[in-house]
PDB file of C-alpha atoms in Angstrom:
ATOM      1  CA  LEU R   1     138.130 140.612-130.510  1.00  0.00           C
ATOM      2  CA  THR R   2     137.308 142.036-127.083  1.00  0.00           C
ATOM      3  CA  GLY R   3     134.503 141.897-124.557  1.00  0.00           C
ATOM      4  CA  GLU R   4     132.631 138.957-126.052  1.00  0.00           C
ATOM      5  CA  THR R   5     130.040 137.332-123.788  1.00  0.00           C
ATOM      6  CA  PHE R   6     128.892 133.781-124.421  1.00  0.00           C
ATOM      7  CA  SER R   7     126.878 131.067-122.715  1.00  0.00           C
ATOM      8  CA  GLN R   8     128.706 128.032-121.347  1.00  0.00           C
ATOM      9  CA  ILE R   9     126.401 125.009-121.376  1.00  0.00           C
ATOM     10  CA  SER R  10     127.050 121.942-119.236  1.00  0.00           C
ATOM     11  CA  ASN R  11     124.955 118.803-118.812  1.00  0.00           C
ATOM     12  CA  VAL R  12     124.413 116.927-115.544  1.00  0.00           C
ATOM     13  CA  TYR R  13     123.679 113.180-115.656  1.00  0.00           C
ATOM     14  CA  ASP R  14     122.469 110.851-112.935  1.00  0.00           C
ATOM     15  CA  GLY R  15     124.091 107.503-112.057  1.00  0.00           C
ATOM     16  CA  SER R  16     122.258 105.684-114.860  1.00  0.00           C
ATOM     17  CA  GLY R  17     123.443 108.154-117.486  1.00  0.00           C
ATOM     18  CA  GLN R  18     120.146 110.020-117.886  1.00  0.00           C
ATOM     19  CA  LEU R  19     120.289 113.761-118.461  1.00  0.00           C
ATOM     20  CA  ILE R  20     118.748 115.452-115.426  1.00  0.00           C
ATOM     21  CA  GLN R  21     119.839 119.074-115.728  1.00  0.00           C
ATOM     22  CA  ILE R  22     121.225 121.539-118.280  1.00  0.00           C
ATOM     23  CA  ASN R  23     123.176 124.482-116.858  1.00  0.00           C
ATOM     24  CA  THR R  24     123.678 127.654-118.897  1.00  0.00           C
ATOM     25  CA  ILE R  25     126.142 130.135-117.425  1.00  0.00           C
ATOM     26  CA  PRO R  26     126.989 133.505-119.042  1.00  0.00           C
ATOM     27  CA  LEU R  27     130.758 134.066-119.181  1.00  0.00           C
ATOM     28  CA  ASN R  28     133.074 136.766-120.471  1.00  0.00           C
ATOM     29  CA  ALA R  29     135.481 135.600-123.135  1.00  0.00           C
ATOM     30  CA  GLY R  30     138.198 138.117-122.374  1.00  0.00           C
ATOM     31  CA  SER R  31     139.841 138.699-125.716  1.00  0.00           C
ATOM     32  CA  ALA R  32     140.877 136.765-128.778  1.00  0.00           C
ATOM     33  CA  GLU R  33     143.192 137.161-131.729  1.00  0.00           C
ATOM     34  CA  VAL R  34     142.743 135.653-135.147  1.00  0.00           C
ATOM     35  CA  ARG R  35     145.081 135.501-138.109  1.00  0.00           C
ATOM     36  CA  GLY R  36     144.469 133.677-141.331  1.00  0.00           C
ATOM     37  CA  ALA R  37     144.203 133.534-145.078  1.00  0.00           C
ATOM     38  CA  GLU R  38     141.552 132.421-147.536  1.00  0.00           C
ATOM     39  CA  PHE R  39     141.777 131.245-151.143  1.00  0.00           C
ATOM     40  CA  THR R  40     138.776 130.876-153.451  1.00  0.00           C
ATOM     41  CA  ALA R  41     138.512 130.057-157.150  1.00  0.00           C
ATOM     42  CA  ALA R  42     135.310 129.396-159.098  1.00  0.00           C
ATOM     43  CA  ARG R  43     134.111 128.930-162.635  1.00  0.00           C
ATOM     44  CA  SER R  44     130.454 128.142-163.295  1.00  0.00           C
ATOM     45  CA  ARG R  45     131.132 126.681-166.754  1.00  0.00           C
ATOM     46  CA  PHE R  46     134.290 125.620-168.535  1.00  0.00           C
ATOM     47  CA  ASP R  47     132.954 126.897-171.859  1.00  0.00           C
ATOM     48  CA  PHE R  48     136.470 126.868-173.385  1.00  0.00           C
ATOM     49  CA  LEU R  49     136.430 123.030-173.344  1.00  0.00           C
ATOM     50  CA  PRO R  50     134.919 120.978-176.186  1.00  0.00           C
ATOM     51  CA  ALA R  51     131.396 119.576-175.758  1.00  0.00           C
ATOM     52  CA  PRO R  52     130.203 117.865-173.582  1.00  0.00           C
ATOM     53  CA  PHE R  53     132.901 119.027-171.094  1.00  0.00           C
ATOM     54  CA  ASP R  54     131.975 122.699-171.629  1.00  0.00           C
ATOM     55  CA  ARG R  55     129.084 122.188-169.189  1.00  0.00           C
ATOM     56  CA  LEU R  56     131.375 121.336-166.279  1.00  0.00           C
ATOM     57  CA  GLY R  57     131.836 123.809-163.432  1.00  0.00           C
ATOM     58  CA  ALA R  58     133.989 123.861-160.307  1.00  0.00           C
ATOM     59  CA  SER R  59     134.751 125.886-157.219  1.00  0.00           C
ATOM     60  CA  VAL R  60     137.402 125.412-154.562  1.00  0.00           C
ATOM     61  CA  ASN R  61     137.899 127.189-151.253  1.00  0.00           C
ATOM     62  CA  TYR R  62     140.512 126.897-148.506  1.00  0.00           C
ATOM     63  CA  SER R  63     140.639 128.942-145.294  1.00  0.00           C
ATOM     64  CA  TYR R  64     143.366 128.834-142.665  1.00  0.00           C
ATOM     65  CA  ILE R  65     142.441 130.260-139.253  1.00  0.00           C
ATOM     66  CA  ASP R  66     145.008 130.668-136.494  1.00  0.00           C
ATOM     67  CA  GLY R  67     143.390 131.958-133.330  1.00  0.00           C
ATOM     68  CA  ASP R  68     144.134 132.366-129.636  1.00  0.00           C
ATOM     69  CA  TRP R  69     141.398 132.772-127.063  1.00  0.00           C
ATOM     70  CA  ASN R  70     142.236 134.463-123.759  1.00  0.00           C
ATOM     71  CA  VAL R  71     139.890 132.900-121.220  1.00  0.00           C
ATOM     72  CA  ILE R  72     138.942 134.599-117.954  1.00  0.00           C
ATOM     73  CA  PHE R  73     137.853 132.250-115.166  1.00  0.00           C
ATOM     74  CA  SER R  74     135.282 133.119-112.502  1.00  0.00           C
ATOM     75  CA  ASP R  75     138.097 133.697-109.965  1.00  0.00           C
ATOM     76  CA  GLY R  76     139.742 136.219-112.327  1.00  0.00           C
ATOM     77  CA  SER R  77     142.614 133.973-113.387  1.00  0.00           C
ATOM     78  CA  ARG R  78     143.426 133.677-117.096  1.00  0.00           C
ATOM     79  CA  ARG R  79     144.797 131.228-119.626  1.00  0.00           C
ATOM     80  CA  THR R  80     145.163 131.147-123.395  1.00  0.00           C
ATOM     81  CA  VAL R  81     143.572 128.441-125.536  1.00  0.00           C
ATOM     82  CA  GLY R  82     145.010 127.806-129.018  1.00  0.00           C
ATOM     83  CA  GLY R  83     141.742 128.058-130.904  1.00  0.00           C
ATOM     84  CA  LEU R  84     138.599 130.130-131.272  1.00  0.00           C
ATOM     85  CA  ARG R  85     135.235 128.864-130.061  1.00  0.00           C
ATOM     86  CA  ASN R  86     133.682 126.502-132.655  1.00  0.00           C
ATOM     87  CA  GLN R  87     136.174 127.646-135.293  1.00  0.00           C
ATOM     88  CA  PRO R  88     138.285 124.981-137.016  1.00  0.00           C
ATOM     89  CA  LYS R  89     141.972 125.510-137.757  1.00  0.00           C
ATOM     90  CA  TRP R  90     141.187 125.165-141.472  1.00  0.00           C
ATOM     91  CA  LEU R  91     138.238 124.671-143.842  1.00  0.00           C
ATOM     92  CA  ALA R  92     138.281 123.287-147.386  1.00  0.00           C
ATOM     93  CA  ASN R  93     135.507 122.901-149.969  1.00  0.00           C
ATOM     94  CA  LEU R  94     135.456 121.463-153.473  1.00  0.00           C
ATOM     95  CA  ARG R  95     132.330 121.590-155.629  1.00  0.00           C
ATOM     96  CA  LEU R  96     131.950 120.048-159.081  1.00  0.00           C
ATOM     97  CA  SER R  97     128.864 120.620-161.206  1.00  0.00           C
ATOM     98  CA  TYR R  98     127.504 119.603-164.568  1.00  0.00           C
ATOM     99  CA  ASP R  99     124.736 121.535-166.331  1.00  0.00           C
ATOM    100  CA  ALA R 100     122.945 119.325-168.857  1.00  0.00           C
ATOM    101  CA  GLY R 101     120.051 121.593-169.758  1.00  0.00           C
ATOM    102  CA  PRO R 102     117.100 120.608-167.582  1.00  0.00           C
ATOM    103  CA  LEU R 103     119.382 118.288-165.553  1.00  0.00           C
ATOM    104  CA  ASP R 104     121.921 119.649-163.042  1.00  0.00           C
ATOM    105  CA  LEU R 105     124.384 117.429-161.183  1.00  0.00           C
ATOM    106  CA  THR R 106     126.449 118.609-158.215  1.00  0.00           C
ATOM    107  CA  LEU R 107     129.063 116.855-156.110  1.00  0.00           C
ATOM    108  CA  ALA R 108     130.387 118.702-153.051  1.00  0.00           C
ATOM    109  CA  TYR R 109     133.202 117.681-150.711  1.00  0.00           C
ATOM    110  CA  LYS R 110     133.946 119.596-147.525  1.00  0.00           C
ATOM    111  CA  ALA R 111     136.539 119.064-144.835  1.00  0.00           C
ATOM    112  CA  ARG R 112     137.498 120.879-141.662  1.00  0.00           C
ATOM    113  CA  GLY R 113     140.393 120.681-139.265  1.00  0.00           C
ATOM    114  CA  LYS R 114     140.563 120.296-135.517  1.00  0.00           C
ATOM    115  CA  THR R 115     137.988 122.543-133.813  1.00  0.00           C
ATOM    116  CA  PHE R 116     137.931 123.938-130.280  1.00  0.00           C
ATOM    117  CA  THR R 117     134.397 123.498-128.893  1.00  0.00           C
ATOM    118  CA  GLY R 118     134.651 126.305-126.385  1.00  0.00           C
ATOM    119  CA  THR R 119     134.457 123.913-123.441  1.00  0.00           C
ATOM    120  CA  PHE R 120     137.629 124.424-121.478  1.00  0.00           C
ATOM    121  CA  GLY R 121     139.149 123.563-118.149  1.00  0.00           C
ATOM    122  CA  THR R 122     141.751 125.151-115.941  1.00  0.00           C
ATOM    123  CA  THR R 123     144.426 123.323-117.960  1.00  0.00           C
ATOM    124  CA  ALA R 124     144.657 122.079-121.556  1.00  0.00           C
ATOM    125  CA  ALA R 125     144.092 118.508-120.302  1.00  0.00           C
ATOM    126  CA  SER R 126     140.367 119.192-119.868  1.00  0.00           C
ATOM    127  CA  ASP R 127     139.703 121.216-123.047  1.00  0.00           C
ATOM    128  CA  ILE R 128     137.270 119.611-125.503  1.00  0.00           C
ATOM    129  CA  TRP R 129     138.064 119.506-129.230  1.00  0.00           C
ATOM    130  CA  VAL R 130     136.412 118.026-132.318  1.00  0.00           C
ATOM    131  CA  ARG R 131     138.688 115.927-134.519  1.00  0.00           C
ATOM    132  CA  PRO R 132     139.021 116.795-138.225  1.00  0.00           C
ATOM    133  CA  THR R 133     136.006 115.712-140.309  1.00  0.00           C
ATOM    134  CA  ASP R 134     134.975 115.481-143.949  1.00  0.00           C
ATOM    135  CA  GLN R 135     131.735 114.939-145.857  1.00  0.00           C
ATOM    136  CA  LEU R 136     130.625 114.217-149.417  1.00  0.00           C
ATOM    137  CA  ASP R 137     127.225 115.417-150.680  1.00  0.00           C
ATOM    138  CA  ALA R 138     125.484 115.026-154.055  1.00  0.00           C
ATOM    139  CA  GLN R 139     122.476 116.663-155.682  1.00  0.00           C
ATOM    140  CA  ILE R 140     120.500 115.966-158.822  1.00  0.00           C
ATOM    141  CA  SER R 141     118.026 118.607-160.025  1.00  0.00           C
ATOM    142  CA  TYR R 142     115.642 118.178-162.926  1.00  0.00           C
ATOM    143  CA  ARG R 143     113.565 121.037-164.320  1.00  0.00           C
ATOM    144  CA  VAL R 144     110.304 119.428-165.458  1.00  0.00           C
ATOM    145  CA  SER R 145     108.862 122.721-166.694  1.00  0.00           C
ATOM    146  CA  ARG R 146     109.452 126.430-166.299  1.00  0.00           C
ATOM    147  CA  SER R 147     107.700 126.413-162.915  1.00  0.00           C
ATOM    148  CA  LEU R 148     108.424 122.875-161.617  1.00  0.00           C
ATOM    149  CA  LYS R 149     111.790 121.503-160.490  1.00  0.00           C
ATOM    150  CA  LEU R 150     112.582 118.215-158.706  1.00  0.00           C
ATOM    151  CA  ASN R 151     115.595 117.741-156.416  1.00  0.00           C
ATOM    152  CA  LEU R 152     117.217 114.644-154.984  1.00  0.00           C
ATOM    153  CA  ASP R 153     119.896 115.284-152.351  1.00  0.00           C
ATOM    154  CA  ALA R 154     122.216 112.742-150.770  1.00  0.00           C
ATOM    155  CA  ARG R 155     124.127 114.067-147.764  1.00  0.00           C
ATOM    156  CA  ASN R 156     127.115 112.618-145.950  1.00  0.00           C
ATOM    157  CA  LEU R 157     127.790 109.833-148.454  1.00  0.00           C
ATOM    158  CA  THR R 158     131.089 109.157-146.665  1.00  0.00           C
ATOM    159  CA  GLY R 159     129.149 108.240-143.501  1.00  0.00           C
ATOM    160  CA  SER R 160     131.316 110.640-141.500  1.00  0.00           C
ATOM    161  CA  TYR R 161     130.652 111.412-137.873  1.00  0.00           C
ATOM    162  CA  THR R 162     131.945 113.877-135.321  1.00  0.00           C
ATOM    163  CA  ILE R 163     134.397 112.769-132.661  1.00  0.00           C
ATOM    164  CA  GLN R 164     134.837 115.006-129.605  1.00  0.00           C
ATOM    165  CA  THR R 165     138.033 114.477-127.640  1.00  0.00           C
ATOM    166  CA  THR R 166     139.119 115.712-124.239  1.00  0.00           C
ATOM    167  CA  GLY R 167     142.661 116.731-123.436  1.00  0.00           C
ATOM    168  CA  ILE R 168     145.947 117.030-125.267  1.00  0.00           C
ATOM    169  CA  ALA R 169     146.383 113.326-126.059  1.00  0.00           C
ATOM    170  CA  ASP R 170     142.749 112.762-127.159  1.00  0.00           C
ATOM    171  CA  SER R 171     142.525 110.052-124.502  1.00  0.00           C
ATOM    172  CA  LEU R 172     138.789 110.449-123.817  1.00  0.00           C
ATOM    173  CA  TYR R 173     136.361 110.774-126.676  1.00  0.00           C
ATOM    174  CA  ASN R 174     132.795 110.331-127.800  1.00  0.00           C
ATOM    175  CA  SER R 175     131.319 110.308-131.270  1.00  0.00           C
ATOM    176  CA  VAL R 176     128.130 111.720-132.767  1.00  0.00           C
ATOM    177  CA  GLY R 177     126.859 111.241-136.269  1.00  0.00           C
ATOM    178  CA  ASN R 178     123.765 111.613-138.393  1.00  0.00           C
ATOM    179  CA  GLY R 179     124.819 109.065-140.984  1.00  0.00           C
ATOM    180  CA  ARG R 180     123.694 109.334-144.572  1.00  0.00           C
ATOM    181  CA  SER R 181     120.478 111.165-145.419  1.00  0.00           C
ATOM    182  CA  TYR R 182     118.444 111.516-148.590  1.00  0.00           C
ATOM    183  CA  TRP R 183     116.000 114.285-149.462  1.00  0.00           C
ATOM    184  CA  LEU R 184     113.485 114.542-152.238  1.00  0.00           C
ATOM    185  CA  GLY R 185     112.224 118.035-152.967  1.00  0.00           C
ATOM    186  CA  ILE R 186     109.719 119.671-155.250  1.00  0.00           C
ATOM    187  CA  HIS R 187     110.049 123.353-156.077  1.00  0.00           C
ATOM    188  CA  TYR R 188     107.076 125.013-157.727  1.00  0.00           C
ATOM    189  CA  SER R 189     106.840 128.683-158.658  1.00  0.00           C
ATOM    190  CA  TYR R 190     104.025 130.482-160.411  1.00  0.00           C
TER     191      TYR R 190
END
């Protein structure tokens, strides 16, 4: 990857902790290298199993991403960061489903490894990373008629949240999370 341009965003707070200014600075990324591998397997229905298990389905995915980002500072100096901007070291997904005619059930688990946020300093001690996270989601769909379907989604059942850390030893950190959320949807087609 060469010649990428991105926007570096930084926030300025006053003495009471109130956000007073957002700075957006265009920067050149220099170059980056990425190496990795991905594995995916999926089967929508295990129809070789006896009923009622023949309506089960599953998919699994794992990606390993090993990247180096060559950062160019405003004074022209360079350093290499061991991660690509907003790209985790690995991603994993597991999805289980059950098709019961008008009723569909889905359970999805996703996890991701340590992620470089793209906010870096002159040394690794001031780089900002996101710790590994995981999340469990569920969905129930019911087809009332040919044109009407109801959905109930539950997201982040594990109550996971994001923790950003600064530096090599993760000594400074803050956490952000949306908590659990539930959605009710109606899909109508004519």
